[in-house]
CSV table of C-alpha atoms and ligand atoms in Angstrom, one decimal:
chain,number,residue,atom,x,y,z
A,1,MET,CA,30.5,28.8,71.7
A,2,GLY,CA,27.1,30.5,71.5
A,3,LYS,CA,26.4,33.9,69.9
A,4,THR,CA,29.0,36.6,70.7
A,5,ILE,CA,28.9,40.3,70.3
A,6,ILE,CA,31.9,42.7,70.2
A,7,ILE,CA,30.7,46.2,71.1
A,8,GLY,CA,33.3,48.7,69.8
A,9,ALA,CA,34.3,46.3,67.1
A,10,GLY,CA,35.3,49.1,64.8
A,11,GLY,CA,38.3,50.2,66.9
A,12,GLN,CA,41.9,49.2,67.2
A,13,ILE,CA,41.4,46.1,69.3
A,14,GLY,CA,37.8,45.3,68.1
A,15,THR,CA,38.8,44.9,64.5
A,16,GLU,CA,41.5,42.3,65.2
A,17,LEU,CA,39.5,40.6,67.9
A,18,THR,CA,36.5,40.2,65.5
A,19,LEU,CA,38.9,38.7,62.9
A,20,ALA,CA,40.4,36.3,65.3
A,21,LEU,CA,37.1,35.1,66.8
A,22,ARG,CA,35.6,34.6,63.3
A,23,ASN,CA,38.7,32.5,62.3
A,24,GLN,CA,38.3,30.4,65.4
A,25,TYR,CA,34.5,30.0,65.7
A,26,THR,CA,31.6,30.0,63.3
A,27,LYS,CA,31.7,33.3,61.5
A,28,ASP,CA,27.9,34.0,61.7
A,29,GLN,CA,27.9,33.6,65.5
A,30,ILE,CA,30.4,36.5,65.9
A,31,ILE,CA,28.5,39.8,65.6
A,32,ALA,CA,30.5,43.1,65.3
A,33,ALA,CA,28.8,46.2,66.7
A,34,ASP,CA,29.9,49.8,66.8
A,35,ILE,CA,28.4,53.3,66.8
A,36,LYS,CA,29.9,53.8,63.4
A,37,ASP,CA,27.6,53.6,60.3
A,38,ASN,CA,29.6,50.8,58.7
A,39,ALA,CA,32.1,48.1,59.8
A,40,PRO,CA,35.7,48.6,58.9
A,41,GLU,CA,36.5,46.8,55.6
A,42,LEU,CA,38.5,44.1,57.3
A,43,ILE,CA,35.5,42.7,59.1
A,44,GLN,CA,32.8,43.2,56.5
A,45,ASP,CA,32.7,39.4,55.9
A,46,GLY,CA,30.3,38.8,58.9
A,47,PRO,CA,27.4,40.2,60.8
A,48,TYR,CA,27.5,43.9,61.7
A,49,ILE,CA,25.1,46.1,63.6
A,50,GLN,CA,25.2,49.8,64.4
A,51,LEU,CA,24.6,50.1,68.1
A,52,ASP,CA,25.2,52.9,70.6
A,53,ILE,CA,26.3,51.4,73.9
A,54,LEU,CA,24.7,54.4,75.7
A,55,ASN,CA,21.3,53.4,74.4
A,56,ARG,CA,20.6,51.0,77.2
A,57,GLU,CA,17.2,49.8,75.9
A,58,ALA,CA,18.5,49.2,72.3
A,59,VAL,CA,21.4,47.2,73.7
A,60,ARG,CA,19.2,45.2,76.0
A,61,SER,CA,16.7,44.4,73.3
A,62,TYR,CA,19.3,43.3,70.8
A,63,ILE,CA,21.2,41.1,73.3
A,64,ILE,CA,18.0,39.5,74.7
A,65,ASP,CA,16.2,39.0,71.4
A,66,ASN,CA,19.2,37.5,69.7
A,67,GLN,CA,20.1,35.3,72.6
A,68,ILE,CA,23.7,36.6,72.8
A,69,GLU,CA,25.8,34.6,75.3
A,70,THR,CA,29.1,36.4,75.3
A,71,VAL,CA,29.8,40.1,75.2
A,72,TYR,CA,33.2,41.8,74.6
A,73,LEU,CA,32.6,45.4,75.6
A,74,LEU,CA,35.3,47.5,74.0
A,75,ALA,CA,33.6,50.9,73.5
A,76,ALA,CA,35.4,53.6,75.5
A,77,LEU,CA,37.3,56.9,75.3
A,78,LEU,CA,41.0,56.3,75.8
A,79,SER,CA,43.3,58.3,78.0
A,80,ALA,CA,44.3,61.3,75.9
A,81,THR,CA,40.8,61.9,74.4
A,82,ALA,CA,39.2,61.3,77.8
A,83,GLU,CA,41.2,64.2,79.4
A,84,LYS,CA,39.7,66.5,76.8
A,85,ASN,CA,36.2,65.5,77.7
A,86,PRO,CA,36.1,64.1,81.2
A,87,ASP,CA,32.3,64.2,81.8
A,88,PHE,CA,31.6,62.3,78.6
A,89,ALA,CA,34.5,59.8,79.2
A,90,TRP,CA,33.1,58.9,82.6
A,91,LYS,CA,29.6,58.5,81.1
A,92,LEU,CA,30.7,56.3,78.2
A,93,ASN,CA,33.2,54.2,80.1
A,94,MET,CA,30.9,53.4,83.0
A,95,GLU,CA,27.3,53.3,81.8
A,96,GLY,CA,27.9,50.7,79.1
A,97,LEU,CA,29.6,48.5,81.6
A,98,PHE,CA,26.5,48.6,83.9
A,99,THR,CA,24.2,47.8,81.0
A,100,ILE,CA,26.2,44.6,80.2
A,101,LEU,CA,26.8,43.6,83.9
A,102,ASP,CA,23.1,43.9,84.6
A,103,LEU,CA,22.2,41.7,81.6
A,104,ALA,CA,24.5,39.0,83.0
A,105,LYS,CA,23.1,39.5,86.5
A,106,GLU,CA,19.6,38.8,85.1
A,107,GLY,CA,20.9,35.7,83.4
A,108,HIS,CA,20.7,36.9,79.7
A,109,VAL,CA,24.5,37.0,79.2
A,110,LYS,CA,26.8,34.1,80.3
A,111,LYS,CA,30.2,35.6,79.9
A,112,ILE,CA,31.7,39.2,79.6
A,113,PHE,CA,35.1,40.5,78.6
A,114,TRP,CA,35.7,44.1,79.6
A,115,PRO,CA,39.2,45.6,79.2
A,116,SER,CA,41.0,47.5,81.8
A,117,SER,CA,44.4,49.2,81.4
A,118,ILE,CA,47.7,50.1,82.9
A,119,ALA,CA,46.0,53.4,83.5
A,120,VAL,CA,44.5,52.1,86.7
A,121,PHE,CA,47.9,52.7,88.3
A,122,GLY,CA,49.1,56.2,89.4
A,123,PRO,CA,52.1,58.2,90.5
A,124,THR,CA,52.2,56.5,93.9
A,125,THR,CA,52.2,53.0,92.4
A,126,PRO,CA,55.7,51.2,92.4
A,127,ALA,CA,56.7,51.9,88.8
A,128,ASP,CA,59.0,48.9,88.1
A,129,ASN,CA,57.6,45.4,87.7
A,130,THR,CA,54.3,46.7,89.2
A,131,PRO,CA,52.6,43.9,91.1
A,132,GLN,CA,49.0,42.7,90.6
A,133,HIS,CA,48.0,44.0,94.1
A,134,THR,CA,49.5,47.4,94.9
A,135,VAL,CA,48.7,51.1,95.5
A,136,MET,CA,46.3,52.3,92.9
A,137,GLU,CA,45.7,56.1,92.8
A,138,PRO,CA,45.1,56.9,89.1
A,139,SER,CA,45.3,60.6,88.2
A,140,THR,CA,43.4,60.5,84.9
A,141,VAL,CA,39.7,60.3,84.3
A,142,TYR,CA,40.4,57.3,82.1
A,143,GLY,CA,42.3,55.6,84.9
A,144,ILE,CA,39.6,56.4,87.4
A,145,SER,CA,36.9,55.0,85.1
A,146,LYS,CA,39.0,51.8,84.6
A,147,GLN,CA,39.7,51.4,88.3
A,148,ALA,CA,36.0,51.9,89.2
A,149,GLY,CA,35.1,49.4,86.4
A,150,GLU,CA,37.4,46.8,87.8
A,151,ARG,CA,35.8,47.2,91.3
A,152,TRP,CA,32.3,46.8,89.8
A,153,CYS,CA,33.3,43.7,87.8
A,154,GLU,CA,34.7,42.1,91.0
A,155,TYR,CA,31.6,43.2,92.9
A,156,TYR,CA,29.2,41.6,90.3
A,157,TYR,CA,31.2,38.4,90.3
A,158,ASN,CA,31.2,38.2,94.1
A,159,LYS,CA,27.6,39.2,94.7
A,160,PHE,CA,25.8,37.9,91.7
A,161,GLY,CA,28.1,35.2,90.2
A,162,VAL,CA,28.6,37.2,87.0
A,163,ASP,CA,31.4,35.6,84.9
A,164,VAL,CA,33.3,38.7,83.9
A,165,ARG,CA,36.9,38.6,82.9
A,166,SER,CA,39.4,41.4,82.3
A,167,ILE,CA,43.0,42.3,81.4
A,168,ARG,CA,44.9,45.5,82.2
A,169,TYR,CA,46.2,45.9,78.7
A,170,PRO,CA,49.5,47.7,78.1
A,171,GLY,CA,49.8,50.1,75.1
A,172,LEU,CA,48.9,48.1,72.1
A,173,ILE,CA,50.8,48.2,68.8
A,174,SER,CA,49.2,47.1,65.5
A,175,TYR,CA,49.1,47.8,61.8
A,176,LYS,CA,45.6,46.5,60.8
A,177,SER,CA,43.6,49.2,62.6
A,178,PRO,CA,44.7,52.6,63.9
A,179,PRO,CA,44.8,53.5,67.6
A,180,GLY,CA,42.0,55.6,69.0
A,181,GLY,CA,43.4,58.5,71.2
A,182,GLY,CA,45.7,57.0,73.8
A,183,THR,CA,48.9,58.1,75.4
A,184,THR,CA,50.7,55.0,73.9
A,185,ASP,CA,49.6,55.8,70.3
A,186,TYR,CA,53.1,57.2,69.5
A,187,ALA,CA,54.4,53.7,69.5
A,188,VAL,CA,52.2,52.9,66.5
A,189,ASP,CA,52.6,56.3,64.7
A,190,ILE,CA,56.4,56.0,64.9
A,191,PHE,CA,56.3,53.1,62.5
A,192,TYR,CA,54.1,54.8,59.9
A,193,LYS,CA,56.2,58.0,60.0
A,194,ALA,CA,59.5,56.0,59.8
A,195,LYS,CA,58.2,54.3,56.6
A,196,ALA,CA,56.6,57.4,55.1
A,197,THR,CA,59.1,60.2,55.8
A,198,GLY,CA,62.0,58.7,57.8
A,199,LYS,CA,61.3,61.3,60.6
A,200,PHE,CA,59.1,61.3,63.7
A,201,THR,CA,58.4,63.9,66.4
A,202,CYS,CA,57.4,62.1,69.6
A,203,PHE,CA,55.0,63.7,72.1
A,204,LEU,CA,56.7,61.9,74.9
A,205,SER,CA,60.3,62.5,76.1
A,206,LYS,CA,63.0,60.1,75.0
A,207,ASP,CA,63.4,58.2,78.3
A,208,THR,CA,59.6,57.6,79.1
A,209,ALA,CA,59.4,53.8,79.6
A,210,LEU,CA,55.9,52.3,79.2
A,211,PRO,CA,54.6,48.7,79.0
A,212,MET,CA,53.5,47.9,75.4
A,213,MET,CA,52.4,44.8,73.5
A,214,PHE,CA,52.0,43.7,69.9
A,215,MET,CA,48.4,43.2,69.1
A,216,ASP,CA,48.7,39.5,68.2
A,217,ASP,CA,49.8,38.8,71.7
A,218,ALA,CA,46.9,40.9,73.2
A,219,ILE,CA,44.3,39.1,71.1
A,220,ARG,CA,45.8,35.7,72.0
A,221,ALA,CA,45.8,36.7,75.7
A,222,THR,CA,42.1,37.8,75.5
A,223,ILE,CA,40.9,34.6,73.9
A,224,GLN,CA,43.1,32.5,76.3
A,225,LEU,CA,41.6,34.2,79.3
A,226,MET,CA,38.0,33.8,78.0
A,227,ASP,CA,38.7,30.1,77.3
A,228,ALA,CA,40.3,29.5,80.7
A,229,PRO,CA,38.3,27.3,83.2
A,230,ALA,CA,36.5,29.6,85.7
A,231,ASP,CA,37.9,27.7,88.7
A,232,ARG,CA,41.4,28.6,87.8
A,233,LEU,CA,40.8,32.4,87.8
A,234,ARG,CA,41.8,34.1,91.1
A,235,ILE,CA,41.4,37.6,89.7
A,236,ARG,CA,38.0,39.0,88.9
A,237,SER,CA,39.0,42.7,88.8
A,238,ALA,CA,41.6,42.6,86.0
A,239,TYR,CA,44.8,40.7,85.3
A,240,ASN,CA,48.1,42.5,84.9
A,241,LEU,CA,49.7,41.8,81.5
A,242,GLY,CA,53.3,42.8,81.1
A,243,GLY,CA,54.3,42.8,77.4
A,244,ILE,CA,57.5,44.7,76.4
A,245,SER,CA,58.7,47.8,78.2
A,246,PHE,CA,60.6,50.4,76.2
A,247,THR,CA,61.2,54.1,75.8
A,248,PRO,CA,60.8,56.2,72.6
A,249,GLU,CA,64.6,56.2,72.3
A,250,GLU,CA,64.7,52.4,72.5
A,251,ILE,CA,62.0,51.8,69.9
A,252,ALA,CA,63.6,54.4,67.6
A,253,SER,CA,66.9,52.4,67.9
A,254,SER,CA,65.1,49.2,67.1
A,255,ILE,CA,63.7,50.9,64.0
A,256,LYS,CA,67.1,52.3,63.0
A,257,LYS,CA,68.5,48.8,62.7
A,258,HIS,CA,66.2,48.4,59.7
A,259,LEU,CA,66.0,52.0,58.5
A,260,PRO,CA,69.4,53.5,59.4
A,261,ALA,CA,68.5,57.0,58.3
A,262,PHE,CA,65.5,57.3,60.6
A,263,GLU,CA,65.5,60.3,62.8
A,264,ILE,CA,63.4,61.1,66.0
A,265,THR,CA,62.9,64.4,67.8
A,266,TYR,CA,61.0,65.0,71.0
A,267,GLU,CA,58.3,67.6,71.8
A,268,PRO,CA,56.5,66.4,74.9
A,269,ASP,CA,52.9,67.7,75.3
A,270,PHE,CA,50.1,67.1,77.9
A,271,ARG,CA,50.4,63.3,77.4
A,272,GLN,CA,53.8,63.4,79.1
A,273,ALA,CA,52.1,63.9,82.5
A,274,ILE,CA,49.8,60.9,81.8
A,275,ALA,CA,52.7,58.7,80.8
A,276,ASP,CA,54.7,59.8,83.9
A,277,SER,CA,51.9,58.6,86.1
A,278,TRP,CA,51.9,55.0,84.6
A,279,PRO,CA,54.2,52.1,85.4
A,280,ASN,CA,57.5,51.4,83.5
A,281,SER,CA,57.0,47.7,83.5
A,282,ILE,CA,54.4,45.1,84.8
A,283,ASP,CA,54.6,41.9,86.7
A,284,ASP,CA,52.1,39.4,85.1
A,285,SER,CA,52.8,36.3,87.2
A,286,TYR,CA,49.1,35.8,88.1
A,287,ALA,CA,48.3,35.6,84.3
A,288,GLN,CA,51.1,33.1,83.8
A,289,GLN,CA,50.0,30.9,86.7
A,290,ASP,CA,46.2,31.1,86.2
A,291,TRP,CA,45.8,30.8,82.4
A,292,ASP,CA,49.3,29.9,81.2
A,293,TRP,CA,50.1,33.3,79.7
A,294,LYS,CA,53.4,33.5,77.8
A,295,LEU,CA,54.6,36.5,75.7
A,296,GLY,CA,55.2,35.8,72.0
A,297,PHE,CA,56.6,39.1,70.6
A,298,ASP,CA,59.7,40.8,71.9
A,299,MET,CA,60.8,44.3,70.6
A,300,GLU,CA,62.8,43.0,67.7
A,301,ARG,CA,60.1,40.6,66.4
A,302,MET,CA,57.4,43.3,66.8
A,303,THR,CA,59.6,45.9,65.0
A,304,ARG,CA,60.2,43.6,62.1
A,305,GLU,CA,56.5,42.7,61.8
A,306,MET,CA,55.4,46.3,61.9
A,307,LEU,CA,57.9,47.5,59.3
A,308,GLU,CA,57.1,44.6,57.0
A,309,ASN,CA,53.4,45.1,57.1
A,310,ILE,CA,53.1,49.0,56.8
A,311,HIS,CA,53.0,50.1,53.2
B,1,NAD,P1,39.3,52.5,70.0
B,1,NAD,O1,39.1,53.9,70.3
B,1,NAD,O2,40.2,52.2,68.8
B,1,NAD,O3,37.9,51.8,69.6
B,1,NAD,C1,36.8,52.0,70.4
B,1,NAD,C2,35.6,51.7,69.5
B,1,NAD,O4,34.4,52.0,70.2
B,1,NAD,C3,35.5,52.7,68.3
B,1,NAD,O5,35.4,51.9,67.1
B,1,NAD,C4,34.3,53.5,68.5
B,1,NAD,O6,33.6,53.9,67.3
B,1,NAD,C5,33.5,52.6,69.4
B,1,NAD,N1,32.5,53.4,70.2
B,1,NAD,C6,32.7,54.6,70.8
B,1,NAD,N2,31.6,55.0,71.4
B,1,NAD,C7,30.6,54.1,71.2
B,1,NAD,C8,29.3,53.9,71.6
B,1,NAD,N3,28.7,54.9,72.2
B,1,NAD,N4,28.7,52.8,71.2
B,1,NAD,C9,29.3,51.8,70.5
B,1,NAD,N5,30.6,51.9,70.1
B,1,NAD,C10,31.2,53.0,70.4
B,1,NAD,O7,39.8,51.8,71.3
B,1,NAD,P2,40.6,50.4,71.4
B,1,NAD,O8,42.0,50.8,71.5
B,1,NAD,O9,40.2,49.4,70.5
B,1,NAD,O10,40.2,50.0,72.9
B,1,NAD,C11,39.2,49.2,73.2
B,1,NAD,C12,39.1,49.0,74.7
B,1,NAD,O11,40.4,48.5,75.2
B,1,NAD,C13,38.8,50.3,75.5
B,1,NAD,O12,38.0,49.9,76.6
B,1,NAD,C14,40.2,50.7,76.0
B,1,NAD,O13,40.1,51.4,77.1
B,1,NAD,C15,40.9,49.4,76.2
B,1,NAD,N6,42.3,49.5,76.1
B,1,NAD,C16,43.0,49.8,75.0
B,1,NAD,C17,44.3,49.9,74.9
B,1,NAD,C18,45.1,50.2,73.7
B,1,NAD,O14,46.3,50.4,73.7
B,1,NAD,N7,44.4,50.2,72.5
B,1,NAD,C19,45.1,49.7,76.1
B,1,NAD,C20,44.4,49.4,77.3
B,1,NAD,C21,43.0,49.3,77.3
B,2,LIG,N1,46.8,52.6,75.4
B,2,LIG,C1,45.9,53.2,76.3
B,2,LIG,C2,46.0,54.6,76.3
B,2,LIG,O1,47.1,55.1,76.1
B,2,LIG,C3,46.2,52.6,77.7
B,2,LIG,O2,45.0,52.1,78.2
B,2,LIG,O3,45.1,55.3,76.6
């Protein structure tokens, strides 16, 4: 593998993706980049550059001068934060993508990973076992930006042969790096509060089912998709990825098996409407068929892993 850059490496996914890629490939070849002044501690063992994805010329120069072959573009505003600042969310989530797609179109970059989300679906989408191809009328600025991004990825692949790959991640659950402003963040916070105070107030109602996934599975899926032979990939918008579907009440019950005194209360806020517009569960049979995807962590295994590793 040639030189790789992860833009947005300081975030929830980027930190763990950088760690995983550095374990798998030559450490010096995996460059972490973020708008933050410094890399998170966990990834200070390899190259880091401060880079603003919105500075198109700086990004172009760095990638061309350093002969970067693969780009993971993770910098974005997530669903809840994006609703508070829709203009900037649209700018950040779209402009960076064009900068990287254009570099690939011009032949400077060979391969791109750009994540999509379950947010591309909307209230008119079938909510259970949502298929790969279905009605998609997202009602959030985040979902609209992800859906537009998917369309552009497929367009650049069809028109210019750009090798861009994507996954519609479910909500991701991790303990190494905190989540960055999404509607699914409660499913991380619940573990920290369960360990710290034994109590948690959830911003979603108890019966709000959403697709979720433990971070190790998401990272494995990402690397597996990027390593898959191009001729096996039928989807150049973004692959559905199912994960585990659960409600706040169900994850609380799973935690209670380990911490019987744990208590949860519910105070839904503006994020309830976002969650209500997203699927309950996802059909990922295309990922299973095209790049042999198989889920590793069920709810019990994920709960155990989270509770054992949060201190
Ligand atoms: P995050 O908010 O934790 O991390 C994003 C990172 O991007 C941050 O470190 C931030 O500093 C950086 N960043 C912001 N603006 C930047 C800029 N102008 N230039 C360079 N870096 C900048 O987000 P995440 O959860 O790691 O998500 C990464 C990607 O995956 C996003 O595109 C997100 O939409 C997508 N995704 C995440 C989830 C999830 O549950 N975490 C689910 C679906 C999709
Ligand atoms: N976890 C993300 C969010 O809630 C979904 O893309 O915004």
